PDB file of C-alpha atoms in Angstrom:
ATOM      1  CA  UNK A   1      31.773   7.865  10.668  1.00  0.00           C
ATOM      2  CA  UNK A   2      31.543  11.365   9.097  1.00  0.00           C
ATOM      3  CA  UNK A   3      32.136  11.483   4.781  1.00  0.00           C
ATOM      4  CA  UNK A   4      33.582  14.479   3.570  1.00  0.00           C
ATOM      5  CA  UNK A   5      31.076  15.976   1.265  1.00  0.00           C
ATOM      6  CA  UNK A   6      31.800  18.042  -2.061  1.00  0.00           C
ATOM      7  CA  UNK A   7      28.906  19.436  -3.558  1.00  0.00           C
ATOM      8  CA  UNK A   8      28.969  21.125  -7.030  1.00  0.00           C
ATOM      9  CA  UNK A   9      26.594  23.842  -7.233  1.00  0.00           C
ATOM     10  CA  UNK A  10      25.444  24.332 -11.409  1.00  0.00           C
ATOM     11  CA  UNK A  11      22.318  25.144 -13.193  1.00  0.00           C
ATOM     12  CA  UNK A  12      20.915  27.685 -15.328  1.00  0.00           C
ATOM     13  CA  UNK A  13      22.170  31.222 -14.844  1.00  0.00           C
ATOM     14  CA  UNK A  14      19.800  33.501 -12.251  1.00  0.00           C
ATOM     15  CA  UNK A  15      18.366  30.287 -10.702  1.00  0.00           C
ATOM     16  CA  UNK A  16      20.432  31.779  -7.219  1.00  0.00           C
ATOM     17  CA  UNK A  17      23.499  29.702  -7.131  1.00  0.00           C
ATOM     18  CA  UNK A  18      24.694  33.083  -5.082  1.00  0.00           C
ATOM     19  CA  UNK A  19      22.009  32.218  -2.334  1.00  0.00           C
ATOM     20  CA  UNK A  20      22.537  28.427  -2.251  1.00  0.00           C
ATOM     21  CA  UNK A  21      26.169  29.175  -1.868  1.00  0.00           C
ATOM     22  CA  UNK A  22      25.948  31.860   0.900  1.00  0.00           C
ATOM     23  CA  UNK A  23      23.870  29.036   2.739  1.00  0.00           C
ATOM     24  CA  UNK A  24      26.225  26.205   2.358  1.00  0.00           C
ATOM     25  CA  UNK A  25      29.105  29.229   4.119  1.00  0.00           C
ATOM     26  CA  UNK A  26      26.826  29.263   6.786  1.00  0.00           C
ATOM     27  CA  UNK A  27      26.425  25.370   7.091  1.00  0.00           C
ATOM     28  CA  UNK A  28      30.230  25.649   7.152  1.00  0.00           C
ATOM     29  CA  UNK A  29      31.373  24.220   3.512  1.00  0.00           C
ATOM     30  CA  UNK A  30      34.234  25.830   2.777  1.00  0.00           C
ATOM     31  CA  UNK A  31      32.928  27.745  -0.429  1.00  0.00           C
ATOM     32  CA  UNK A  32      34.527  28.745  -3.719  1.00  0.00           C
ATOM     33  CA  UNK A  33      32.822  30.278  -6.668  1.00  0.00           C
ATOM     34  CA  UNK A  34      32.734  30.020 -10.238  1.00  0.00           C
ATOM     35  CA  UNK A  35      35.635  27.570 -10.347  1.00  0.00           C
ATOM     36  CA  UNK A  36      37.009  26.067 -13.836  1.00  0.00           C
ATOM     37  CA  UNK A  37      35.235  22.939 -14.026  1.00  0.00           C
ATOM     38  CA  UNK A  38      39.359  21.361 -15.246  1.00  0.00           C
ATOM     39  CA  UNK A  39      40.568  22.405 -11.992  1.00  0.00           C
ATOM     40  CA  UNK A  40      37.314  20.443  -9.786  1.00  0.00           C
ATOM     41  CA  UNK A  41      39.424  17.031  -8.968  1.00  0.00           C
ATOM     42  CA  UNK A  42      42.860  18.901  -7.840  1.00  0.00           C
ATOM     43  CA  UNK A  43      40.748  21.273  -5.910  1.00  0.00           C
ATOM     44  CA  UNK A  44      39.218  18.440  -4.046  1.00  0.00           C
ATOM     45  CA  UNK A  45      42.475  16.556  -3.715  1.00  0.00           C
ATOM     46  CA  UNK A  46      43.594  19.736  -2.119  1.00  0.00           C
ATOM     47  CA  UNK A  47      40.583  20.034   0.032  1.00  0.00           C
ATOM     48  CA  UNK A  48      41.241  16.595   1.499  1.00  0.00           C
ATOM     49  CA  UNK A  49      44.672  16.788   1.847  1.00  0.00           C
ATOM     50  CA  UNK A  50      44.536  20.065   3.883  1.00  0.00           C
ATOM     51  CA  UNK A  51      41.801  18.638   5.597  1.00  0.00           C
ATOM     52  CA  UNK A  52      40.196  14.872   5.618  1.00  0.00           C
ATOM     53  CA  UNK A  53      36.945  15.805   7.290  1.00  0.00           C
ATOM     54  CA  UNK A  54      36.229  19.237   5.569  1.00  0.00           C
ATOM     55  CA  UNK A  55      33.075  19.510   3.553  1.00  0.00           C
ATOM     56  CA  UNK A  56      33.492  21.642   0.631  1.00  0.00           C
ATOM     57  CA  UNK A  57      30.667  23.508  -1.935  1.00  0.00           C
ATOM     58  CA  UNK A  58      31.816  24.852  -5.257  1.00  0.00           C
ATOM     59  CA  UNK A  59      29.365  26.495  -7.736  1.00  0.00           C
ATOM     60  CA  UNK A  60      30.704  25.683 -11.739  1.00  0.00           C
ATOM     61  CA  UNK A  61      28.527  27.440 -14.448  1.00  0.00           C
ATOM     62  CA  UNK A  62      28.571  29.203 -18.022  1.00  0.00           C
ATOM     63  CA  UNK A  63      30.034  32.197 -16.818  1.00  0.00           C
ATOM     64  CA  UNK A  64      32.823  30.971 -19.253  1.00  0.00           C
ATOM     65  CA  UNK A  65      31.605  28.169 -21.715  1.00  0.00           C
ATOM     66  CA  UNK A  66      34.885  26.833 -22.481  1.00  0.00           C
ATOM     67  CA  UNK A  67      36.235  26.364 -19.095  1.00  0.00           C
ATOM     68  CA  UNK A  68      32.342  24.772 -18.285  1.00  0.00           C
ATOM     69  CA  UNK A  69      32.552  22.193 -21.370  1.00  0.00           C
ATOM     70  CA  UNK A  70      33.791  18.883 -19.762  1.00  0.00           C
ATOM     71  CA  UNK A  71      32.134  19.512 -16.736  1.00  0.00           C
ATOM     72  CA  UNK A  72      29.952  16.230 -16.828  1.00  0.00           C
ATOM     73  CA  UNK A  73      32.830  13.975 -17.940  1.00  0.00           C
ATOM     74  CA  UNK A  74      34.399  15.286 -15.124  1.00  0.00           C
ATOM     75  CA  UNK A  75      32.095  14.516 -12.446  1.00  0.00           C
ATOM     76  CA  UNK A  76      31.304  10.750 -14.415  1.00  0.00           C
ATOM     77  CA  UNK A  77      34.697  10.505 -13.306  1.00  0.00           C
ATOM     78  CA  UNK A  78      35.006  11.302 -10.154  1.00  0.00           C
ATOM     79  CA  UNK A  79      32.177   9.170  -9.498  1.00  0.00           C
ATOM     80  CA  UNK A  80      33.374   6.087 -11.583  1.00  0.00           C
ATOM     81  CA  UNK A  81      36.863   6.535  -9.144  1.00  0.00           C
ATOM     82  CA  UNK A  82      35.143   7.540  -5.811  1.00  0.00           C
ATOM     83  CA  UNK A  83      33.421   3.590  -6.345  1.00  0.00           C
ATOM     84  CA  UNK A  84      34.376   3.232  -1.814  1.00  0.00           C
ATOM     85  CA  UNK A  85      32.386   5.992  -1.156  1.00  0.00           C
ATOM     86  CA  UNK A  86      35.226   7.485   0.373  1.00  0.00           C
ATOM     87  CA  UNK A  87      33.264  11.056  -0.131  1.00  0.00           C
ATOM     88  CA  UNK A  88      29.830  11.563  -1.438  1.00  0.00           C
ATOM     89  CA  UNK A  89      29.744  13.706  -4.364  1.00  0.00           C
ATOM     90  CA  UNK A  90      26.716  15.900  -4.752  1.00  0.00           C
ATOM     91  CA  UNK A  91      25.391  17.794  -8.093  1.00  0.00           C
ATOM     92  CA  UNK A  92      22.822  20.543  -6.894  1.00  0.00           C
ATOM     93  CA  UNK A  93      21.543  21.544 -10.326  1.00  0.00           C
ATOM     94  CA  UNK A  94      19.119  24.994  -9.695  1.00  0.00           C
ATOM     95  CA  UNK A  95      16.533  25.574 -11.936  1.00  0.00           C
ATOM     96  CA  UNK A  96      13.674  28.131 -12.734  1.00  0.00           C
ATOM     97  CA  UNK A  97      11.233  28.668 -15.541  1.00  0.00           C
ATOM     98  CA  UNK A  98      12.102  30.940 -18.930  1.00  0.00           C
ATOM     99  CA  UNK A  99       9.538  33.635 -17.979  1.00  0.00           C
ATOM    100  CA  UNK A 100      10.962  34.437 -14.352  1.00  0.00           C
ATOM    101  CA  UNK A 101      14.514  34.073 -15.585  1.00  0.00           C
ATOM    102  CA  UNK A 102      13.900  36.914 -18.090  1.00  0.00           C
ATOM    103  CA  UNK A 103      12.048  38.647 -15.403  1.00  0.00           C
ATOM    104  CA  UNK A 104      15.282  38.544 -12.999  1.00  0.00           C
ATOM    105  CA  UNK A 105      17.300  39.368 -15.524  1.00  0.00           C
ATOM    106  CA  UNK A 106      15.177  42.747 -16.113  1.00  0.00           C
ATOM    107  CA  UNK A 107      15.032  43.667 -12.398  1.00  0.00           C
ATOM    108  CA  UNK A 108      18.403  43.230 -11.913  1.00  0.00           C
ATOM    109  CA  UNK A 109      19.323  45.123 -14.963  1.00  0.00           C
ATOM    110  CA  UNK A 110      22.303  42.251 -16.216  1.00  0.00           C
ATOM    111  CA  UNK A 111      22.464  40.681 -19.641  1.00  0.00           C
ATOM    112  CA  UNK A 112      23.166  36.727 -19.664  1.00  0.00           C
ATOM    113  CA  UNK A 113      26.293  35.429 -19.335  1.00  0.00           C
ATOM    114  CA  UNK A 114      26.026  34.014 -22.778  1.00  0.00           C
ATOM    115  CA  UNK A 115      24.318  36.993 -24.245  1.00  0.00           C
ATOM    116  CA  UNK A 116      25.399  37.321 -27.980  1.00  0.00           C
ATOM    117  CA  UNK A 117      22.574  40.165 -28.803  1.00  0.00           C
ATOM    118  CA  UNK A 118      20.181  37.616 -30.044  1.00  0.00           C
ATOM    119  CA  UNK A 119      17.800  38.165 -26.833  1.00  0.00           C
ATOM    120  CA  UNK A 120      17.444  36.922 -23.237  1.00  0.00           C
ATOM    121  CA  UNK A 121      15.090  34.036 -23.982  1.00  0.00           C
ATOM    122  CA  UNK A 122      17.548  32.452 -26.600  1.00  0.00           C
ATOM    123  CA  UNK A 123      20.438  33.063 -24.595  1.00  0.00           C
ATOM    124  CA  UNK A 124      18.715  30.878 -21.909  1.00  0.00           C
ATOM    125  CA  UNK A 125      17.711  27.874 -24.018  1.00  0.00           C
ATOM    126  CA  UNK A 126      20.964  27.760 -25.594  1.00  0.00           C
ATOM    127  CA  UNK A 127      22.251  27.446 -22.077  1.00  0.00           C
ATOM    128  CA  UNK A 128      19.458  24.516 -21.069  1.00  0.00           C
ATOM    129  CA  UNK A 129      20.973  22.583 -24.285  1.00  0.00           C
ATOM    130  CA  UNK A 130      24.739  23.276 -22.457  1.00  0.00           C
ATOM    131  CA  UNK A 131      23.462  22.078 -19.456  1.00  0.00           C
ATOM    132  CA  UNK A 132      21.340  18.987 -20.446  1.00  0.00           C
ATOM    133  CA  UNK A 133      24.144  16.949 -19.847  1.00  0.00           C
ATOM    134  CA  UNK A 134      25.374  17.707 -16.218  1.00  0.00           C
ATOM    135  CA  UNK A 135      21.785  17.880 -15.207  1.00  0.00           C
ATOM    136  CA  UNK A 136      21.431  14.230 -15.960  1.00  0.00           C
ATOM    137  CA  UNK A 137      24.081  13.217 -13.423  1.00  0.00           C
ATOM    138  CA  UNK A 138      22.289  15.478 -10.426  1.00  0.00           C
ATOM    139  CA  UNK A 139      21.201  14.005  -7.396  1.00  0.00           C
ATOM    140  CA  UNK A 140      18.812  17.383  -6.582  1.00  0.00           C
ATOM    141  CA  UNK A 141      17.218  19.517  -8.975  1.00  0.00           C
ATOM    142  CA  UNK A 142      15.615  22.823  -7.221  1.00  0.00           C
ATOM    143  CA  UNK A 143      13.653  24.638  -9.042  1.00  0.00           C
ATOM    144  CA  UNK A 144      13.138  28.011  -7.683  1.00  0.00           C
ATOM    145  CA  UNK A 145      10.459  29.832 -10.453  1.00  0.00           C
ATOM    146  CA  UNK A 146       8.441  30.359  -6.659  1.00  0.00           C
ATOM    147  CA  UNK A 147      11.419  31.250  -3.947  1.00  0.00           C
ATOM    148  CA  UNK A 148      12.807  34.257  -3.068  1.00  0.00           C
ATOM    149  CA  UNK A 149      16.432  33.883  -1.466  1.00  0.00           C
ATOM    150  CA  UNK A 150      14.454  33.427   1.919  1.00  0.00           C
ATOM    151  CA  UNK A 151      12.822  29.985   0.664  1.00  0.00           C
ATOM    152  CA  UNK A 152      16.102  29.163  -1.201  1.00  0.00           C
ATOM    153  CA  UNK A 153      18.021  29.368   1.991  1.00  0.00           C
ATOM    154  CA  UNK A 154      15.833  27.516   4.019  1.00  0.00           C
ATOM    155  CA  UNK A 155      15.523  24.560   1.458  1.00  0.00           C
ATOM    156  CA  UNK A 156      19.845  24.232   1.568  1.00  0.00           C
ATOM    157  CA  UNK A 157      19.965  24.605   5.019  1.00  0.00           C
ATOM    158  CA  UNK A 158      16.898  21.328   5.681  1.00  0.00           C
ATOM    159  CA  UNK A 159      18.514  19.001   2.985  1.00  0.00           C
ATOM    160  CA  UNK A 160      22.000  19.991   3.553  1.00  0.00           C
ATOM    161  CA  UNK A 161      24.712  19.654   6.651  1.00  0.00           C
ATOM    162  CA  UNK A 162      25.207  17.281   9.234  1.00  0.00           C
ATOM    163  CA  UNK A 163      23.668  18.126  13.114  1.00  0.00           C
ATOM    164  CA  UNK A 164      26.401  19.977  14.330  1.00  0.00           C
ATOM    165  CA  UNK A 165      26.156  22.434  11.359  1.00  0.00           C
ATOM    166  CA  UNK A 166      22.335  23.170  11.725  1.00  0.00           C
ATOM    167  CA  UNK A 167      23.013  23.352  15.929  1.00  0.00           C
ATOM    168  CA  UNK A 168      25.158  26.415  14.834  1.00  0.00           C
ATOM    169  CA  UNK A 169      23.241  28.178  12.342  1.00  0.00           C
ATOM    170  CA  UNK A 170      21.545  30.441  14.709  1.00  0.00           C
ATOM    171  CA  UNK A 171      23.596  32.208  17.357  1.00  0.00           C
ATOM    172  CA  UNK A 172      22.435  34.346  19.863  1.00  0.00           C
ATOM    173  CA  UNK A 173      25.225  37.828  21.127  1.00  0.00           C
ATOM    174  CA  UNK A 174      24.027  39.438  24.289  1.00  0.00           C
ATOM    175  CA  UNK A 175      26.480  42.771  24.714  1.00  0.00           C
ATOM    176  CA  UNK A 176      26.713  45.186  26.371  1.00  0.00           C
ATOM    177  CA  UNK A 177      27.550  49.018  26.118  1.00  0.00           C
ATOM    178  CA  UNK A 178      27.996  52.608  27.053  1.00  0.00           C
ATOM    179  CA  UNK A 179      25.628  55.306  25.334  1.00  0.00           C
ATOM    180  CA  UNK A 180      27.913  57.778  25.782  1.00  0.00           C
ATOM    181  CA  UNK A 181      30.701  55.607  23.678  1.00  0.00           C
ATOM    182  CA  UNK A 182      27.396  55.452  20.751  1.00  0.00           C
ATOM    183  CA  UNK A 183      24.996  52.414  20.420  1.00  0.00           C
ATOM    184  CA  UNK A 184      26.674  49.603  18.678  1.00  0.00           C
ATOM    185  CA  UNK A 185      25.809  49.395  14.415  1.00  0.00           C
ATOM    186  CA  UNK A 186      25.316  45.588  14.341  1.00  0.00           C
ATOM    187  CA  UNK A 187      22.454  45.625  17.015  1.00  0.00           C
ATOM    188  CA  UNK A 188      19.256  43.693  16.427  1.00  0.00           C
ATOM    189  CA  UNK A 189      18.011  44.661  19.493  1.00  0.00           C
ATOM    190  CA  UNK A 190      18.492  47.795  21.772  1.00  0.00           C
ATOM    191  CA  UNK A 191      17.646  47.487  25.480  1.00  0.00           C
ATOM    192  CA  UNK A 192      18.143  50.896  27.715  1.00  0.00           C
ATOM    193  CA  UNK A 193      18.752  50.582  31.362  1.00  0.00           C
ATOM    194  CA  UNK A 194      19.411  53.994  32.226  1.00  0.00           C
ATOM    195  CA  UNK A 195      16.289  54.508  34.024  1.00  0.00           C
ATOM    196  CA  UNK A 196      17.552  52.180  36.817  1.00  0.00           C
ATOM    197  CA  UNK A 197      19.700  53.401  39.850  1.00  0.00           C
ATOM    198  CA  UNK A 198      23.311  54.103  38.954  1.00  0.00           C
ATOM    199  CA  UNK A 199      25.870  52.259  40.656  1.00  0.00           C
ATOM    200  CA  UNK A 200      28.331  55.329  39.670  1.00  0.00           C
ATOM    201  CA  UNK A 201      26.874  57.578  42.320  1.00  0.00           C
ATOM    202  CA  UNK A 202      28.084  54.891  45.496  1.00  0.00           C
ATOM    203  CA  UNK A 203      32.151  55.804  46.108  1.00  0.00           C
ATOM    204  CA  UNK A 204      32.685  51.939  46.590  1.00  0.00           C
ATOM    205  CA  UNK A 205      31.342  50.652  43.787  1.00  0.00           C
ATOM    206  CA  UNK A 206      32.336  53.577  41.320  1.00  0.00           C
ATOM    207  CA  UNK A 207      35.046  51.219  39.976  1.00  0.00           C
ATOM    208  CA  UNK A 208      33.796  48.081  40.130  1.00  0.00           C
ATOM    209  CA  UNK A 209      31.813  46.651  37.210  1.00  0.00           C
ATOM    210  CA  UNK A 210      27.857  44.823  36.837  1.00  0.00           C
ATOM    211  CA  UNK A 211      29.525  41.178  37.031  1.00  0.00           C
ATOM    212  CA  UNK A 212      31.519  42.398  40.006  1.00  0.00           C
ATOM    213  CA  UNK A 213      28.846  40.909  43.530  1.00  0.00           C
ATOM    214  CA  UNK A 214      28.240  44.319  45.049  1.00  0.00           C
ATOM    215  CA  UNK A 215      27.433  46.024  41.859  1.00  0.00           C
ATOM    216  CA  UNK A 216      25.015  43.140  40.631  1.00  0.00           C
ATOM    217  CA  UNK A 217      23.226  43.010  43.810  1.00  0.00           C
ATOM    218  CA  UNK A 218      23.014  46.756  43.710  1.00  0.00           C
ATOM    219  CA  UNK A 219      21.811  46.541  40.275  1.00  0.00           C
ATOM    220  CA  UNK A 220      18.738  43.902  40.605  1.00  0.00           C
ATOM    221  CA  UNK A 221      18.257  45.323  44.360  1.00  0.00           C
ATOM    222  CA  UNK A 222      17.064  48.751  41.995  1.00  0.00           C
ATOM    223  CA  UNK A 223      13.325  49.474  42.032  1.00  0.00           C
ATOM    224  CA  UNK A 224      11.691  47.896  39.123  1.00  0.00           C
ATOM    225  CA  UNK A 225      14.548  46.340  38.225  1.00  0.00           C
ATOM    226  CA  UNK A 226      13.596  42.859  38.102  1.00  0.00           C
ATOM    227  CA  UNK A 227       9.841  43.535  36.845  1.00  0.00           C
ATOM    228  CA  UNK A 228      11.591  44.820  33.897  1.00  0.00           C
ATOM    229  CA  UNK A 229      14.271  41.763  33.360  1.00  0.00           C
ATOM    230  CA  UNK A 230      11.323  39.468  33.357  1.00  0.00           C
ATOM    231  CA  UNK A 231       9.673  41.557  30.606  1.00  0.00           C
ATOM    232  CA  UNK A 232      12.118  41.839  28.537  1.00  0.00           C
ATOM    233  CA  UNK A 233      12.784  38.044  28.847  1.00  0.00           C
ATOM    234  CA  UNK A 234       9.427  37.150  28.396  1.00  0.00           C
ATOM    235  CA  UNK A 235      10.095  39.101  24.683  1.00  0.00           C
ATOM    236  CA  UNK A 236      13.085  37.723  23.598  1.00  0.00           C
ATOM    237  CA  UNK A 237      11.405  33.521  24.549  1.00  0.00           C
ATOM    238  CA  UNK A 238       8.965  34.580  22.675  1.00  0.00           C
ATOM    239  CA  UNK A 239      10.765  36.145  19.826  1.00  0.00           C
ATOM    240  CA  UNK A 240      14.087  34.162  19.511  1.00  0.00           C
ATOM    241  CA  UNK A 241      12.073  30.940  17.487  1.00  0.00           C
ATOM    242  CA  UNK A 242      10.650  33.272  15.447  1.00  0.00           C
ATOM    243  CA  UNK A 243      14.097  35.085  14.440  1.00  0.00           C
ATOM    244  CA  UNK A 244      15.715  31.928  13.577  1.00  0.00           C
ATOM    245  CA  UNK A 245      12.578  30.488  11.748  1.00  0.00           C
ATOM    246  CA  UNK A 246      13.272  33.886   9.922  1.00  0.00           C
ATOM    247  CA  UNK A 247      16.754  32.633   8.800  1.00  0.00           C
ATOM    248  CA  UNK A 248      18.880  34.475  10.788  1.00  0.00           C
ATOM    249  CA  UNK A 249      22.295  33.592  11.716  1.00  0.00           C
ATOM    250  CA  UNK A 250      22.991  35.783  14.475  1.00  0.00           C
ATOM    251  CA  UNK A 251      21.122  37.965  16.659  1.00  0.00           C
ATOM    252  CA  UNK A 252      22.781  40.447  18.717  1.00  0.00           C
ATOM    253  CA  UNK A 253      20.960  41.549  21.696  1.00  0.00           C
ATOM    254  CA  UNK A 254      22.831  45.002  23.463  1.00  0.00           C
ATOM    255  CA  UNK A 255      21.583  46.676  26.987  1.00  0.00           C
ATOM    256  CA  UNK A 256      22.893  49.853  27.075  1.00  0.00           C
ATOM    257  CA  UNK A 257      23.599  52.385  30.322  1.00  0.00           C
ATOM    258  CA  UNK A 258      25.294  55.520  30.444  1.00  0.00           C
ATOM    259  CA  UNK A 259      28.798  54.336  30.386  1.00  0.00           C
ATOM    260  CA  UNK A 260      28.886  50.499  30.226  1.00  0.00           C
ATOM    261  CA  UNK A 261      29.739  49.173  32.976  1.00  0.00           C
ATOM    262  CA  UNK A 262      27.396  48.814  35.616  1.00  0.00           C
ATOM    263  CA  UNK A 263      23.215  48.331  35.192  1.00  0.00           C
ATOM    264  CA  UNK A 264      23.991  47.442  31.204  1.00  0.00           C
ATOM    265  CA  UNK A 265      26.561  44.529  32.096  1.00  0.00           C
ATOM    266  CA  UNK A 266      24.044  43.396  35.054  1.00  0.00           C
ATOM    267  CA  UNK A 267      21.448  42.562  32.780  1.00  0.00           C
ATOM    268  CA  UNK A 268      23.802  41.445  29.891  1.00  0.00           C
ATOM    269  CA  UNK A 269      25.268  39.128  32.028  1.00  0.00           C
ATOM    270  CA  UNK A 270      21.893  37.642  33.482  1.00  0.00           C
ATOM    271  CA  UNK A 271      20.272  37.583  30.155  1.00  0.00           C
ATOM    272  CA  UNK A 272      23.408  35.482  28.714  1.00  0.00           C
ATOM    273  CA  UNK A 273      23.472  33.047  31.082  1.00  0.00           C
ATOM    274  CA  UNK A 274      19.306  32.444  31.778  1.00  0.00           C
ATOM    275  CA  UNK A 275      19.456  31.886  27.554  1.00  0.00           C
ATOM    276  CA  UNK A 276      22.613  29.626  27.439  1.00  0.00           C
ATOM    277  CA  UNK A 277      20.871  27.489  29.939  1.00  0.00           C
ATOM    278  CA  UNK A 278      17.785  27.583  28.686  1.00  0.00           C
ATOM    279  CA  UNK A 279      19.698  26.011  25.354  1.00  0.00           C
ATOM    280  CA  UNK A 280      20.776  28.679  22.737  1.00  0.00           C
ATOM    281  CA  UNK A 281      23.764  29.185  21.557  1.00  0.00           C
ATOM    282  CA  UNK A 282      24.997  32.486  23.716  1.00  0.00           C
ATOM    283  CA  UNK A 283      28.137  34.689  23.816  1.00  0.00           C
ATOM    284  CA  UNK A 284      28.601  37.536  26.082  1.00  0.00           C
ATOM    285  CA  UNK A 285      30.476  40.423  25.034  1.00  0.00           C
ATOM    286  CA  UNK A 286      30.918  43.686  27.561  1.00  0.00           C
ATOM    287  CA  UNK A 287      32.376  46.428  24.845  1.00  0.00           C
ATOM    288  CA  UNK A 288      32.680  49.398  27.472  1.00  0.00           C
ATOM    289  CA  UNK A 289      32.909  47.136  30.467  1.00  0.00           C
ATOM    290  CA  UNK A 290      37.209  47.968  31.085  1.00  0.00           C
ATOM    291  CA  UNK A 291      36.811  51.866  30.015  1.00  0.00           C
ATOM    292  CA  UNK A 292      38.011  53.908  32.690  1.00  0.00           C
ATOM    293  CA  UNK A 293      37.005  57.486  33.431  1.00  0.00           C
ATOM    294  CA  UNK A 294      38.979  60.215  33.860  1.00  0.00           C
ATOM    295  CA  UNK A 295      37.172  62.862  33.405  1.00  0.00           C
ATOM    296  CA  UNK A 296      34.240  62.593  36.269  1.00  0.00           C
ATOM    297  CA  UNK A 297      31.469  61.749  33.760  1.00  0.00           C
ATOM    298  CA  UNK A 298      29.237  59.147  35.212  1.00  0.00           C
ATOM    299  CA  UNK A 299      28.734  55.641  33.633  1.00  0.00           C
TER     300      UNK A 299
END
């Protein structure tokens, strides 16, 4: 039986509570940030009224002290009522040493959040002695002196989620489009087909589209055709591991042709449907496929 999770994301300031809570968004937490640690049972409350099942990550921290103050006698609470285990209650506390704390805080150019012109290294122990207390009650302390958001990431995404988050971290688009209607801006990947015979140039087929039968046999009936399908699949086997070893969340894969509609939705469609059943996560999207011409350019 699935527990709703709530997981409160603290620790000391430039440890990457940003990253961890960009990763639990994309193991599908619903995420709120810097929320008054008075408000953290009535949020929940909310959370589980709106929805029993819903896991939910909220990141607390010194970004105001007073609002931060009774953060641990908060969650001591929670836990001391939640005795059923009706949820589980999580305390991520993030972590990283003085010297690459100050060093963050140089790159990135920010003073602390609790900066009172007294200098970066005081600022941060006086927010260790703040934080003693909630860091106690954690149940996993990451200490990230060593990651870059990369490693951060990937450490939230193995220790966090249940299996039908992590089976939809990684999702694979296969599109495709019409050069003459510009490549698409949120390609990974750009695949031109234009080399192949055009379906345009047969009267019968001028209107029909690549998933349409006479077009698609037309298309992989083209010389070279197929050699080139099994090249390019050969690539993206290879490759697709690799990209969501990377840490990707989405790769979009686009075959382009002149206008869209015929060779580029051929192989769009054939590549979308050799990954889905070879397992991955697919969705096909044909952006130019309903265009219609009427001005006697070819596609």
């Amino acid at each position: 039986m699935h527990k709703p999770e709530l997981v409160v994301i603290t620790g000391v300031s430039g440890a990457g509570k940003t990253v961890a809570m960009r990763a639990f968004e994309d193991l599908n937490y619903f995420t709120t940030d810097n929320l008054p640690a008075e408000m953290l049972p009535n949020y929940w409350a909310l959370m589980q009224k709106q929805d029993p099942t819903v896991n939910a990550a909220v990141v607390i921290d010194l970004r105001s002290e007073q609002i931060f103050a009774n953060l641990s006698q908060i969650v001591q609470n929670m836990l001391n009522q939640n005795q059923d285990q009706a949820y589980r209650l999580k305390i991520l506390f993030l972590d990283a040493s003085d010297g690459e704390l100050v060093a963050r805080y140089k790159e990135t150019r920010r003073h602390h959040p609790l900066s009172d012109g007294s200098g970066t290294l005081d600022d941060i122990k006086k927010e260790r002695n703040l934080l003693d207390d909630i860091k106690g009650l954690a149940t996993e302390v990451i200490d990230t002196s060593n990651f870059g958001p990369r490693e951060l990431r990937k450490t939230i995404l193995r220790n966090y989620g249940d299996q039908v988050a992590h089976s939809n971290l990684f999702k694979v688009q296969v599109m495709s489009f019409g050069f003459k209607y510009g490549a698409p801006l949120d390609a990974d990947l750009v695949i031109d087909v234009r080399f192949l015979d055009n379906p345009y140039y047969i009267p019968k087929l001028r209107n029909q589209t690549g998933i349409d039968d006479e077009v698609y046999k037309y298309v992989w009936k083209s010389d070279g055709a197929d050699e080139f399908y099994q090249k390019e699949l050969g690539v993206l086997e290879w490759s697709l591991p690799r990209y969501k070893a990377e840490g990707r969340s989405i790769l979009t894969i686009a075959f382009g042709c002149t206008g869209g509609q015929h060779r580029s939705v051929a192989f769009a469609h054939r590549t979308a449907k050799t990954l889905q059943d070879a397992g991955w996560p697919v969705t096909e999207y044909h952006r130019d496929m309903q265009r219609r011409k009427d001005n006697g350019q070819q596609v």
